[in-house]
Amino acid sequence: MTITLNKPHLPVLLSECIEALRIDPTGIYIDATFGRGGHSLKILEKLTTGRLICIDKDPEAIAYGQALLGHDPRVSFYHVSFEQLGDLAKSFDLAGKINGILMDLGVSSPQLDQAQRGFSFNKEGPLDMRMNPETGISAKEWVNSATQDDIKKVLKIYGEEKFAGRIASFIVNLRGQKPIETTTQLAEIIKNAIPIYTPNKHAATKSFQAIRIFINQELSNLEKALVVSEKLLAPQGKLAIITFHSLEDRIVKQRFASRIQRPDHRLPLTEDQIKLNFSVGKRQAPSQTEIDMNPRSRSATLRVLEKLREPEDG
């Protein structure tokens, strides 16, 4: 794999993430979605003898990271998905020792910008959408084999697409005439299926999001990663997560809220029950200045969980 070290892309909510993590120069941190390393580079600026573990399910991201930072003894790279953090931590005895974990969810700018990855409805390319092209079923395989009912469910659940039924019907009818093989081919089918759509927003936006989430199992993997991450954090460790759409943000928000719920206030509380194991920071969004510089940041939301102490139930 040939890697070109281009100018790093603009990481979203960079200063907010670094401030939220409150970097300990000697601490251990995990960038669970390395991408092109924008957040990792800033974390490294704050570390002295600390350690940074970078993971990503995209082999191109790992290859890029090794070319960019492979010379730095403080950094190590692993080609795994973040729901596998528990296995990684177990291998290196890191449970309860991590000072901070960062997750920047969704598709990255490099993935969107490379037509051959098949994420963008604006670029002609093979219909793939896999964040790890080395494993799993591609969007092309799924779109051409799934039942009409399954396609409808995916578009409705993961894309909140109100015309899911019409789109699924169009896909099934047209693939019977000719296999759907490219991004623009699918985008045109979706556009023709939708009778009304929002001006200045591509008709295929919700459907492409839905198929991508389904193909990569993004929501179920996020749920697993949230549970694992809490166990990896040391006391006063922080988990910072950037989301880009309501489905994943809802999962993060609800999980964080569940970690700070007190016992029933109507019952007598012991001193230990009054103490909380976690705290949750205020939701943060990009400033208008950042949105102007990087329009892709406009839908980003940052939520932060801090582990105050180790829960008695582990």
PDB file of C-alpha atoms in Angstrom:
ATOM      1  CA  MET A   1       0.000   0.000   0.000  1.00  0.00           C
ATOM      2  CA  THR A   2       1.497   3.317  -1.107  1.00  0.00           C
ATOM      3  CA  ILE A   3       0.859   6.144   1.352  1.00  0.00           C
ATOM      4  CA  THR A   4       1.226   9.844   0.579  1.00  0.00           C
ATOM      5  CA  LEU A   5       1.566  12.121   3.598  1.00  0.00           C
ATOM      6  CA  ASN A   6      -0.665  15.011   2.622  1.00  0.00           C
ATOM      7  CA  LYS A   7      -1.383  18.004   4.788  1.00  0.00           C
ATOM      8  CA  PRO A   8      -3.431  16.701   7.758  1.00  0.00           C
ATOM      9  CA  HIS A   9      -7.175  17.210   7.444  1.00  0.00           C
ATOM     10  CA  LEU A  10      -9.017  19.483   9.851  1.00  0.00           C
ATOM     11  CA  PRO A  11      -9.946  17.518  12.993  1.00  0.00           C
ATOM     12  CA  VAL A  12     -13.355  18.425  14.393  1.00  0.00           C
ATOM     13  CA  LEU A  13     -13.698  20.072  17.821  1.00  0.00           C
ATOM     14  CA  LEU A  14      -9.947  19.751  18.351  1.00  0.00           C
ATOM     15  CA  SER A  15      -9.409  22.293  21.131  1.00  0.00           C
ATOM     16  CA  GLU A  16     -12.585  21.173  22.902  1.00  0.00           C
ATOM     17  CA  CYS A  17     -11.437  17.535  22.861  1.00  0.00           C
ATOM     18  CA  ILE A  18      -7.964  18.327  24.188  1.00  0.00           C
ATOM     19  CA  GLU A  19      -9.395  20.522  26.929  1.00  0.00           C
ATOM     20  CA  ALA A  20     -11.916  17.832  27.894  1.00  0.00           C
ATOM     21  CA  LEU A  21      -9.261  15.103  28.069  1.00  0.00           C
ATOM     22  CA  ARG A  22      -7.053  17.235  30.357  1.00  0.00           C
ATOM     23  CA  ILE A  23      -3.924  15.462  29.155  1.00  0.00           C
ATOM     24  CA  ASP A  24      -1.535  14.091  31.778  1.00  0.00           C
ATOM     25  CA  PRO A  25       1.953  14.316  30.186  1.00  0.00           C
ATOM     26  CA  THR A  26       2.792  10.888  31.642  1.00  0.00           C
ATOM     27  CA  GLY A  27      -0.591   9.266  30.987  1.00  0.00           C
ATOM     28  CA  ILE A  28      -1.838   6.568  28.616  1.00  0.00           C
ATOM     29  CA  TYR A  29      -4.315   7.594  25.917  1.00  0.00           C
ATOM     30  CA  ILE A  30      -6.206   5.843  23.141  1.00  0.00           C
ATOM     31  CA  ASP A  31      -7.276   7.412  19.854  1.00  0.00           C
ATOM     32  CA  ALA A  32      -9.879   4.840  18.900  1.00  0.00           C
ATOM     33  CA  THR A  33     -10.530   6.319  15.445  1.00  0.00           C
ATOM     34  CA  PHE A  34      -7.133   7.492  14.212  1.00  0.00           C
ATOM     35  CA  GLY A  35      -8.250   8.530  10.715  1.00  0.00           C
ATOM     36  CA  ARG A  36      -5.527  10.897   9.547  1.00  0.00           C
ATOM     37  CA  GLY A  37      -4.211  11.673  12.992  1.00  0.00           C
ATOM     38  CA  GLY A  38      -5.380  15.227  13.582  1.00  0.00           C
ATOM     39  CA  HIS A  39      -6.424  14.583  17.175  1.00  0.00           C
ATOM     40  CA  SER A  40      -3.484  12.243  17.849  1.00  0.00           C
ATOM     41  CA  LEU A  41      -0.928  14.846  16.822  1.00  0.00           C
ATOM     42  CA  LYS A  42      -2.386  17.314  19.323  1.00  0.00           C
ATOM     43  CA  ILE A  43      -2.437  14.712  22.100  1.00  0.00           C
ATOM     44  CA  LEU A  44       1.230  13.937  21.405  1.00  0.00           C
ATOM     45  CA  GLU A  45       2.123  17.614  21.814  1.00  0.00           C
ATOM     46  CA  LYS A  46       0.953  17.313  25.424  1.00  0.00           C
ATOM     47  CA  LEU A  47       2.745  14.045  26.240  1.00  0.00           C
ATOM     48  CA  THR A  48       6.258  13.696  27.608  1.00  0.00           C
ATOM     49  CA  THR A  49       6.813  10.152  28.832  1.00  0.00           C
ATOM     50  CA  GLY A  50       3.179   9.232  28.209  1.00  0.00           C
ATOM     51  CA  ARG A  51       1.879   6.704  25.697  1.00  0.00           C
ATOM     52  CA  LEU A  52      -0.587   6.972  22.819  1.00  0.00           C
ATOM     53  CA  ILE A  53      -2.327   3.911  21.392  1.00  0.00           C
ATOM     54  CA  CYS A  54      -3.874   4.487  17.972  1.00  0.00           C
ATOM     55  CA  ILE A  55      -6.400   2.111  16.467  1.00  0.00           C
ATOM     56  CA  ASP A  56      -8.580   2.141  13.366  1.00  0.00           C
ATOM     57  CA  LYS A  57     -10.546  -0.471  11.439  1.00  0.00           C
ATOM     58  CA  ASP A  58      -9.453   1.107   8.144  1.00  0.00           C
ATOM     59  CA  PRO A  59      -6.123  -0.387   6.990  1.00  0.00           C
ATOM     60  CA  GLU A  60      -5.343   2.787   5.034  1.00  0.00           C
ATOM     61  CA  ALA A  61      -5.608   4.853   8.228  1.00  0.00           C
ATOM     62  CA  ILE A  62      -3.193   2.534  10.038  1.00  0.00           C
ATOM     63  CA  ALA A  63      -0.720   2.592   7.137  1.00  0.00           C
ATOM     64  CA  TYR A  64      -0.936   6.398   7.065  1.00  0.00           C
ATOM     65  CA  GLY A  65      -0.378   6.604  10.820  1.00  0.00           C
ATOM     66  CA  GLN A  66       2.650   4.347  10.736  1.00  0.00           C
ATOM     67  CA  ALA A  67       4.166   6.432   7.931  1.00  0.00           C
ATOM     68  CA  LEU A  68       3.415   9.642   9.841  1.00  0.00           C
ATOM     69  CA  LEU A  69       4.289   8.651  13.409  1.00  0.00           C
ATOM     70  CA  GLY A  70       5.858   5.206  13.267  1.00  0.00           C
ATOM     71  CA  HIS A  71       9.206   6.684  14.324  1.00  0.00           C
ATOM     72  CA  ASP A  72       7.794   7.999  17.625  1.00  0.00           C
ATOM     73  CA  PRO A  73       8.417   5.508  20.492  1.00  0.00           C
ATOM     74  CA  ARG A  74       5.458   6.922  22.423  1.00  0.00           C
ATOM     75  CA  VAL A  75       2.993   5.755  19.748  1.00  0.00           C
ATOM     76  CA  SER A  76       1.753   2.287  18.798  1.00  0.00           C
ATOM     77  CA  PHE A  77      -0.729   1.313  16.079  1.00  0.00           C
ATOM     78  CA  TYR A  78      -3.228  -1.546  15.894  1.00  0.00           C
ATOM     79  CA  HIS A  79      -5.553  -2.478  13.037  1.00  0.00           C
ATOM     80  CA  VAL A  80      -8.685  -3.254  15.050  1.00  0.00           C
ATOM     81  CA  SER A  81     -12.150  -1.777  15.468  1.00  0.00           C
ATOM     82  CA  PHE A  82     -12.951   0.061  18.690  1.00  0.00           C
ATOM     83  CA  GLU A  83     -15.403  -2.554  19.938  1.00  0.00           C
ATOM     84  CA  GLN A  84     -12.320  -4.815  20.225  1.00  0.00           C
ATOM     85  CA  LEU A  85     -10.651  -2.464  22.694  1.00  0.00           C
ATOM     86  CA  GLY A  86     -11.243  -4.966  25.487  1.00  0.00           C
ATOM     87  CA  ASP A  87      -9.198  -7.665  23.764  1.00  0.00           C
ATOM     88  CA  LEU A  88      -6.400  -5.192  23.089  1.00  0.00           C
ATOM     89  CA  ALA A  89      -6.377  -3.948  26.667  1.00  0.00           C
ATOM     90  CA  LYS A  90      -6.366  -7.494  28.021  1.00  0.00           C
ATOM     91  CA  SER A  91      -3.363  -8.384  25.873  1.00  0.00           C
ATOM     92  CA  PHE A  92      -1.379  -5.476  27.305  1.00  0.00           C
ATOM     93  CA  ASP A  93      -2.874  -5.409  30.825  1.00  0.00           C
ATOM     94  CA  LEU A  94      -4.363  -1.945  30.386  1.00  0.00           C
ATOM     95  CA  ALA A  95      -7.750  -2.358  32.059  1.00  0.00           C
ATOM     96  CA  GLY A  96      -8.306   0.464  34.560  1.00  0.00           C
ATOM     97  CA  LYS A  97      -5.100   2.226  33.481  1.00  0.00           C
ATOM     98  CA  ILE A  98      -6.194   4.452  30.565  1.00  0.00           C
ATOM     99  CA  ASN A  99      -6.280   8.185  31.248  1.00  0.00           C
ATOM    100  CA  GLY A 100      -8.327   9.109  28.192  1.00  0.00           C
ATOM    101  CA  ILE A 101     -10.093   7.636  25.172  1.00  0.00           C
ATOM    102  CA  LEU A 102     -11.182   9.616  22.114  1.00  0.00           C
ATOM    103  CA  MET A 103     -13.691   8.441  19.489  1.00  0.00           C
ATOM    104  CA  ASP A 104     -14.466  10.503  16.391  1.00  0.00           C
ATOM    105  CA  LEU A 105     -17.377   8.592  14.899  1.00  0.00           C
ATOM    106  CA  GLY A 106     -18.716   8.248  11.388  1.00  0.00           C
ATOM    107  CA  VAL A 107     -16.985   8.339   8.030  1.00  0.00           C
ATOM    108  CA  SER A 108     -13.756  10.339   7.777  1.00  0.00           C
ATOM    109  CA  SER A 109     -12.966  13.042   5.246  1.00  0.00           C
ATOM    110  CA  PRO A 110     -10.344  10.899   3.456  1.00  0.00           C
ATOM    111  CA  GLN A 111     -12.891   8.108   3.081  1.00  0.00           C
ATOM    112  CA  LEU A 112     -15.460  10.505   1.637  1.00  0.00           C
ATOM    113  CA  ASP A 113     -12.958  12.126  -0.681  1.00  0.00           C
ATOM    114  CA  GLN A 114     -11.720   8.871  -2.241  1.00  0.00           C
ATOM    115  CA  ALA A 115     -14.218   7.810  -4.887  1.00  0.00           C
ATOM    116  CA  GLN A 116     -12.962   4.210  -4.859  1.00  0.00           C
ATOM    117  CA  ARG A 117     -14.107   3.770  -1.241  1.00  0.00           C
ATOM    118  CA  GLY A 118     -17.738   4.135  -2.341  1.00  0.00           C
ATOM    119  CA  PHE A 119     -18.987   6.350   0.474  1.00  0.00           C
ATOM    120  CA  SER A 120     -19.974   9.445  -1.499  1.00  0.00           C
ATOM    121  CA  PHE A 121     -23.036   9.832  -3.704  1.00  0.00           C
ATOM    122  CA  ASN A 122     -21.295  12.800  -5.331  1.00  0.00           C
ATOM    123  CA  LYS A 123     -18.364  10.791  -6.662  1.00  0.00           C
ATOM    124  CA  GLU A 124     -18.510   7.982  -9.223  1.00  0.00           C
ATOM    125  CA  GLY A 125     -16.993   4.882  -7.654  1.00  0.00           C
ATOM    126  CA  PRO A 126     -17.576   1.222  -6.822  1.00  0.00           C
ATOM    127  CA  LEU A 127     -20.421   0.752  -4.337  1.00  0.00           C
ATOM    128  CA  ASP A 128     -18.419  -0.473  -1.343  1.00  0.00           C
ATOM    129  CA  MET A 129     -18.821   1.629   1.862  1.00  0.00           C
ATOM    130  CA  ARG A 130     -16.792  -0.733   4.062  1.00  0.00           C
ATOM    131  CA  MET A 131     -14.528   1.039   6.534  1.00  0.00           C
ATOM    132  CA  ASN A 132     -12.417  -2.100   6.452  1.00  0.00           C
ATOM    133  CA  PRO A 133     -12.440  -3.224   2.798  1.00  0.00           C
ATOM    134  CA  GLU A 134     -10.661  -6.425   3.787  1.00  0.00           C
ATOM    135  CA  THR A 135     -13.662  -7.972   5.487  1.00  0.00           C
ATOM    136  CA  GLY A 136     -17.451  -8.130   5.456  1.00  0.00           C
ATOM    137  CA  ILE A 137     -20.049  -7.663   2.745  1.00  0.00           C
ATOM    138  CA  SER A 138     -19.890  -4.605   0.495  1.00  0.00           C
ATOM    139  CA  ALA A 139     -22.809  -2.262  -0.121  1.00  0.00           C
ATOM    140  CA  LYS A 140     -22.905  -3.524  -3.716  1.00  0.00           C
ATOM    141  CA  GLU A 141     -23.346  -7.133  -2.603  1.00  0.00           C
ATOM    142  CA  TRP A 142     -26.038  -6.199  -0.091  1.00  0.00           C
ATOM    143  CA  VAL A 143     -28.017  -3.854  -2.331  1.00  0.00           C
ATOM    144  CA  ASN A 144     -28.148  -6.494  -5.060  1.00  0.00           C
ATOM    145  CA  SER A 145     -29.146  -9.386  -2.805  1.00  0.00           C
ATOM    146  CA  ALA A 146     -31.191  -8.082   0.155  1.00  0.00           C
ATOM    147  CA  THR A 147     -34.953  -8.490   0.158  1.00  0.00           C
ATOM    148  CA  GLN A 148     -37.143  -5.466  -0.482  1.00  0.00           C
ATOM    149  CA  ASP A 149     -38.394  -5.619   3.090  1.00  0.00           C
ATOM    150  CA  ASP A 150     -34.852  -5.695   4.514  1.00  0.00           C
ATOM    151  CA  ILE A 151     -33.807  -2.713   2.394  1.00  0.00           C
ATOM    152  CA  LYS A 152     -36.870  -0.806   3.568  1.00  0.00           C
ATOM    153  CA  LYS A 153     -36.087  -1.572   7.218  1.00  0.00           C
ATOM    154  CA  VAL A 154     -32.463  -0.469   6.939  1.00  0.00           C
ATOM    155  CA  LEU A 155     -33.365   2.822   5.240  1.00  0.00           C
ATOM    156  CA  LYS A 156     -36.131   3.522   7.742  1.00  0.00           C
ATOM    157  CA  ILE A 157     -34.244   2.564  10.926  1.00  0.00           C
ATOM    158  CA  TYR A 158     -30.743   3.847  10.159  1.00  0.00           C
ATOM    159  CA  GLY A 159     -31.597   6.683   7.797  1.00  0.00           C
ATOM    160  CA  GLU A 160     -34.982   7.735   9.177  1.00  0.00           C
ATOM    161  CA  GLU A 161     -35.994   7.934   5.526  1.00  0.00           C
ATOM    162  CA  LYS A 162     -39.768   8.462   5.164  1.00  0.00           C
ATOM    163  CA  PHE A 163     -39.724   7.200   1.565  1.00  0.00           C
ATOM    164  CA  ALA A 164     -37.911   3.986   2.500  1.00  0.00           C
ATOM    165  CA  GLY A 165     -40.627   1.809   0.972  1.00  0.00           C
ATOM    166  CA  ARG A 166     -40.546   3.557  -2.412  1.00  0.00           C
ATOM    167  CA  ILE A 167     -36.760   3.538  -2.542  1.00  0.00           C
ATOM    168  CA  ALA A 168     -36.589  -0.169  -1.696  1.00  0.00           C
ATOM    169  CA  SER A 169     -39.143  -0.926  -4.414  1.00  0.00           C
ATOM    170  CA  PHE A 170     -37.192   1.074  -7.015  1.00  0.00           C
ATOM    171  CA  ILE A 171     -33.924  -0.653  -6.051  1.00  0.00           C
ATOM    172  CA  VAL A 172     -35.355  -4.156  -6.326  1.00  0.00           C
ATOM    173  CA  ASN A 173     -37.117  -3.437  -9.628  1.00  0.00           C
ATOM    174  CA  LEU A 174     -34.120  -1.803 -11.288  1.00  0.00           C
ATOM    175  CA  ARG A 175     -31.502  -4.270 -10.067  1.00  0.00           C
ATOM    176  CA  GLY A 176     -33.538  -6.957 -11.833  1.00  0.00           C
ATOM    177  CA  GLN A 177     -32.796  -5.185 -15.085  1.00  0.00           C
ATOM    178  CA  LYS A 178     -29.158  -4.356 -14.358  1.00  0.00           C
ATOM    179  CA  PRO A 179     -26.956  -4.910 -11.272  1.00  0.00           C
ATOM    180  CA  ILE A 180     -26.338  -1.793  -9.183  1.00  0.00           C
ATOM    181  CA  GLU A 181     -22.562  -1.385  -9.131  1.00  0.00           C
ATOM    182  CA  THR A 182     -21.638   2.276  -8.584  1.00  0.00           C
ATOM    183  CA  THR A 183     -22.375   5.043  -6.116  1.00  0.00           C
ATOM    184  CA  THR A 184     -23.846   7.390  -8.692  1.00  0.00           C
ATOM    185  CA  GLN A 185     -26.020   4.618 -10.116  1.00  0.00           C
ATOM    186  CA  LEU A 186     -27.579   4.007  -6.709  1.00  0.00           C
ATOM    187  CA  ALA A 187     -27.855   7.738  -5.989  1.00  0.00           C
ATOM    188  CA  GLU A 188     -29.786   8.280  -9.232  1.00  0.00           C
ATOM    189  CA  ILE A 189     -32.198   5.454  -8.400  1.00  0.00           C
ATOM    190  CA  ILE A 190     -32.872   6.967  -4.992  1.00  0.00           C
ATOM    191  CA  LYS A 191     -33.323  10.433  -6.464  1.00  0.00           C
ATOM    192  CA  ASN A 192     -35.899   9.137  -8.936  1.00  0.00           C
ATOM    193  CA  ALA A 193     -37.730   7.233  -6.189  1.00  0.00           C
ATOM    194  CA  ILE A 194     -38.263  10.257  -3.941  1.00  0.00           C
ATOM    195  CA  PRO A 195     -41.150  12.513  -4.998  1.00  0.00           C
ATOM    196  CA  ILE A 196     -40.208  15.383  -2.657  1.00  0.00           C
ATOM    197  CA  TYR A 197     -36.902  16.191  -1.046  1.00  0.00           C
ATOM    198  CA  THR A 198     -35.301  19.074   0.813  1.00  0.00           C
ATOM    199  CA  PRO A 199     -33.711  21.765  -1.384  1.00  0.00           C
ATOM    200  CA  ASN A 200     -29.897  21.978  -1.124  1.00  0.00           C
ATOM    201  CA  LYS A 201     -29.770  18.459   0.335  1.00  0.00           C
ATOM    202  CA  HIS A 202     -29.083  15.492  -1.914  1.00  0.00           C
ATOM    203  CA  ALA A 203     -31.957  13.028  -2.093  1.00  0.00           C
ATOM    204  CA  ALA A 204     -29.612  10.108  -1.373  1.00  0.00           C
ATOM    205  CA  THR A 205     -28.128  11.545   1.836  1.00  0.00           C
ATOM    206  CA  LYS A 206     -30.239   9.582   4.316  1.00  0.00           C
ATOM    207  CA  SER A 207     -30.146   6.351   2.325  1.00  0.00           C
ATOM    208  CA  PHE A 208     -26.369   6.383   1.932  1.00  0.00           C
ATOM    209  CA  GLN A 209     -26.024   7.050   5.655  1.00  0.00           C
ATOM    210  CA  ALA A 210     -28.339   4.153   6.437  1.00  0.00           C
ATOM    211  CA  ILE A 211     -26.579   1.662   4.193  1.00  0.00           C
ATOM    212  CA  ARG A 212     -23.150   2.707   5.498  1.00  0.00           C
ATOM    213  CA  ILE A 213     -24.243   2.334   9.123  1.00  0.00           C
ATOM    214  CA  PHE A 214     -25.713  -1.089   8.392  1.00  0.00           C
ATOM    215  CA  ILE A 215     -22.756  -2.383   6.361  1.00  0.00           C
ATOM    216  CA  ASN A 216     -20.286  -1.368   9.080  1.00  0.00           C
ATOM    217  CA  GLN A 217     -22.555  -2.253  12.043  1.00  0.00           C
ATOM    218  CA  GLU A 218     -21.719   1.158  13.440  1.00  0.00           C
ATOM    219  CA  LEU A 219     -24.393   1.438  16.117  1.00  0.00           C
ATOM    220  CA  SER A 220     -23.982  -2.026  17.626  1.00  0.00           C
ATOM    221  CA  ASN A 221     -20.197  -1.605  17.618  1.00  0.00           C
ATOM    222  CA  LEU A 222     -20.580   1.755  19.365  1.00  0.00           C
ATOM    223  CA  GLU A 223     -22.716   0.208  22.094  1.00  0.00           C
ATOM    224  CA  LYS A 224     -20.054  -2.450  22.705  1.00  0.00           C
ATOM    225  CA  ALA A 225     -17.257   0.119  22.687  1.00  0.00           C
ATOM    226  CA  LEU A 226     -18.993   2.287  25.288  1.00  0.00           C
ATOM    227  CA  VAL A 227     -19.222  -0.570  27.758  1.00  0.00           C
ATOM    228  CA  VAL A 228     -15.612  -1.640  27.201  1.00  0.00           C
ATOM    229  CA  SER A 229     -14.218   1.897  27.392  1.00  0.00           C
ATOM    230  CA  GLU A 230     -15.616   2.534  30.854  1.00  0.00           C
ATOM    231  CA  LYS A 231     -13.768  -0.506  32.160  1.00  0.00           C
ATOM    232  CA  LEU A 232     -10.486   0.617  30.615  1.00  0.00           C
ATOM    233  CA  LEU A 233     -10.509   4.091  32.182  1.00  0.00           C
ATOM    234  CA  ALA A 234      -8.482   4.816  35.279  1.00  0.00           C
ATOM    235  CA  PRO A 235     -10.101   6.911  38.022  1.00  0.00           C
ATOM    236  CA  GLN A 236     -10.351  10.490  36.687  1.00  0.00           C
ATOM    237  CA  GLY A 237     -10.034   9.055  33.169  1.00  0.00           C
ATOM    238  CA  LYS A 238     -12.145  10.654  30.403  1.00  0.00           C
ATOM    239  CA  LEU A 239     -14.047   9.251  27.466  1.00  0.00           C
ATOM    240  CA  ALA A 240     -14.606  11.879  24.751  1.00  0.00           C
ATOM    241  CA  ILE A 241     -16.909  11.031  21.845  1.00  0.00           C
ATOM    242  CA  ILE A 242     -17.718  13.075  18.744  1.00  0.00           C
ATOM    243  CA  THR A 243     -20.940  12.096  16.970  1.00  0.00           C
ATOM    244  CA  PHE A 244     -22.364  13.330  13.680  1.00  0.00           C
ATOM    245  CA  HIS A 245     -25.983  12.183  13.572  1.00  0.00           C
ATOM    246  CA  SER A 246     -28.873  11.711  15.955  1.00  0.00           C
ATOM    247  CA  LEU A 247     -28.818   7.910  16.087  1.00  0.00           C
ATOM    248  CA  GLU A 248     -25.277   7.562  17.402  1.00  0.00           C
ATOM    249  CA  ASP A 249     -25.589  10.671  19.588  1.00  0.00           C
ATOM    250  CA  ARG A 250     -28.718   9.225  21.203  1.00  0.00           C
ATOM    251  CA  ILE A 251     -26.812   6.041  22.094  1.00  0.00           C
ATOM    252  CA  VAL A 252     -23.969   8.023  23.670  1.00  0.00           C
ATOM    253  CA  LYS A 253     -26.297  10.409  25.498  1.00  0.00           C
ATOM    254  CA  GLN A 254     -28.432   7.621  26.953  1.00  0.00           C
ATOM    255  CA  ARG A 255     -25.438   5.529  27.997  1.00  0.00           C
ATOM    256  CA  PHE A 256     -23.791   8.476  29.723  1.00  0.00           C
ATOM    257  CA  ALA A 257     -27.043   9.431  31.445  1.00  0.00           C
ATOM    258  CA  SER A 258     -27.450   5.893  32.757  1.00  0.00           C
ATOM    259  CA  ARG A 259     -24.042   6.087  34.428  1.00  0.00           C
ATOM    260  CA  ILE A 260     -24.957   9.059  36.627  1.00  0.00           C
ATOM    261  CA  GLN A 261     -28.433   8.045  37.761  1.00  0.00           C
ATOM    262  CA  ARG A 262     -28.706   8.012  41.517  1.00  0.00           C
ATOM    263  CA  PRO A 263     -30.635   5.328  43.420  1.00  0.00           C
ATOM    264  CA  ASP A 264     -34.308   5.964  44.166  1.00  0.00           C
ATOM    265  CA  HIS A 265     -34.340   9.178  46.231  1.00  0.00           C
ATOM    266  CA  ARG A 266     -37.371   7.946  48.189  1.00  0.00           C
ATOM    267  CA  LEU A 267     -35.285   5.233  49.849  1.00  0.00           C
ATOM    268  CA  PRO A 268     -32.675   5.750  52.590  1.00  0.00           C
ATOM    269  CA  LEU A 269     -29.221   6.134  51.017  1.00  0.00           C
ATOM    270  CA  THR A 270     -25.919   5.013  52.436  1.00  0.00           C
ATOM    271  CA  GLU A 271     -22.928   7.343  52.168  1.00  0.00           C
ATOM    272  CA  ASP A 272     -21.460   5.091  49.475  1.00  0.00           C
ATOM    273  CA  GLN A 273     -24.668   5.165  47.407  1.00  0.00           C
ATOM    274  CA  ILE A 274     -24.637   8.949  47.339  1.00  0.00           C
ATOM    275  CA  LYS A 275     -21.232   8.943  45.657  1.00  0.00           C
ATOM    276  CA  LEU A 276     -21.326   8.780  41.876  1.00  0.00           C
ATOM    277  CA  ASN A 277     -18.947   6.623  39.871  1.00  0.00           C
ATOM    278  CA  PHE A 278     -19.084   8.872  36.784  1.00  0.00           C
ATOM    279  CA  SER A 279     -19.719  12.473  35.810  1.00  0.00           C
ATOM    280  CA  VAL A 280     -20.875  13.847  32.454  1.00  0.00           C
ATOM    281  CA  GLY A 281     -19.770  17.125  30.909  1.00  0.00           C
ATOM    282  CA  LYS A 282     -21.961  19.586  29.048  1.00  0.00           C
ATOM    283  CA  ARG A 283     -22.686  18.823  25.400  1.00  0.00           C
ATOM    284  CA  GLN A 284     -20.471  20.866  23.051  1.00  0.00           C
ATOM    285  CA  ALA A 285     -20.933  21.864  19.404  1.00  0.00           C
ATOM    286  CA  PRO A 286     -18.544  23.545  16.934  1.00  0.00           C
ATOM    287  CA  SER A 287     -18.293  27.312  16.925  1.00  0.00           C
ATOM    288  CA  GLN A 288     -19.492  29.232  13.884  1.00  0.00           C
ATOM    289  CA  THR A 289     -15.850  29.986  13.116  1.00  0.00           C
ATOM    290  CA  GLU A 290     -15.052  26.274  12.929  1.00  0.00           C
ATOM    291  CA  ILE A 291     -18.133  25.565  10.813  1.00  0.00           C
ATOM    292  CA  ASP A 292     -17.094  28.304   8.382  1.00  0.00           C
ATOM    293  CA  MET A 293     -13.602  26.778   8.112  1.00  0.00           C
ATOM    294  CA  ASN A 294     -14.823  23.169   7.974  1.00  0.00           C
ATOM    295  CA  PRO A 295     -18.482  22.811   6.889  1.00  0.00           C
ATOM    296  CA  ARG A 296     -18.393  19.055   7.613  1.00  0.00           C
ATOM    297  CA  SER A 297     -18.153  19.899  11.320  1.00  0.00           C
ATOM    298  CA  ARG A 298     -21.610  21.522  11.416  1.00  0.00           C
ATOM    299  CA  SER A 299     -23.432  18.425  12.700  1.00  0.00           C
ATOM    300  CA  ALA A 300     -20.757  17.382  15.220  1.00  0.00           C
ATOM    301  CA  THR A 301     -21.491  16.952  18.925  1.00  0.00           C
ATOM    302  CA  LEU A 302     -18.954  16.280  21.674  1.00  0.00           C
ATOM    303  CA  ARG A 303     -19.939  14.459  24.848  1.00  0.00           C
ATOM    304  CA  VAL A 304     -17.536  13.587  27.668  1.00  0.00           C
ATOM    305  CA  LEU A 305     -17.759  11.027  30.468  1.00  0.00           C
ATOM    306  CA  GLU A 306     -15.340  11.041  33.413  1.00  0.00           C
ATOM    307  CA  LYS A 307     -14.823   8.027  35.636  1.00  0.00           C
ATOM    308  CA  LEU A 308     -14.629   9.287  39.200  1.00  0.00           C
ATOM    309  CA  ARG A 309     -13.961   5.940  40.813  1.00  0.00           C
ATOM    310  CA  GLU A 310     -14.154   2.247  40.016  1.00  0.00           C
ATOM    311  CA  PRO A 311     -17.758   0.969  40.319  1.00  0.00           C
ATOM    312  CA  GLU A 312     -18.169  -1.773  42.900  1.00  0.00           C
ATOM    313  CA  ASP A 313     -19.855  -3.967  40.310  1.00  0.00           C
ATOM    314  CA  GLY A 314     -16.831  -3.540  37.984  1.00  0.00           C
TER     315      GLY A 314
END
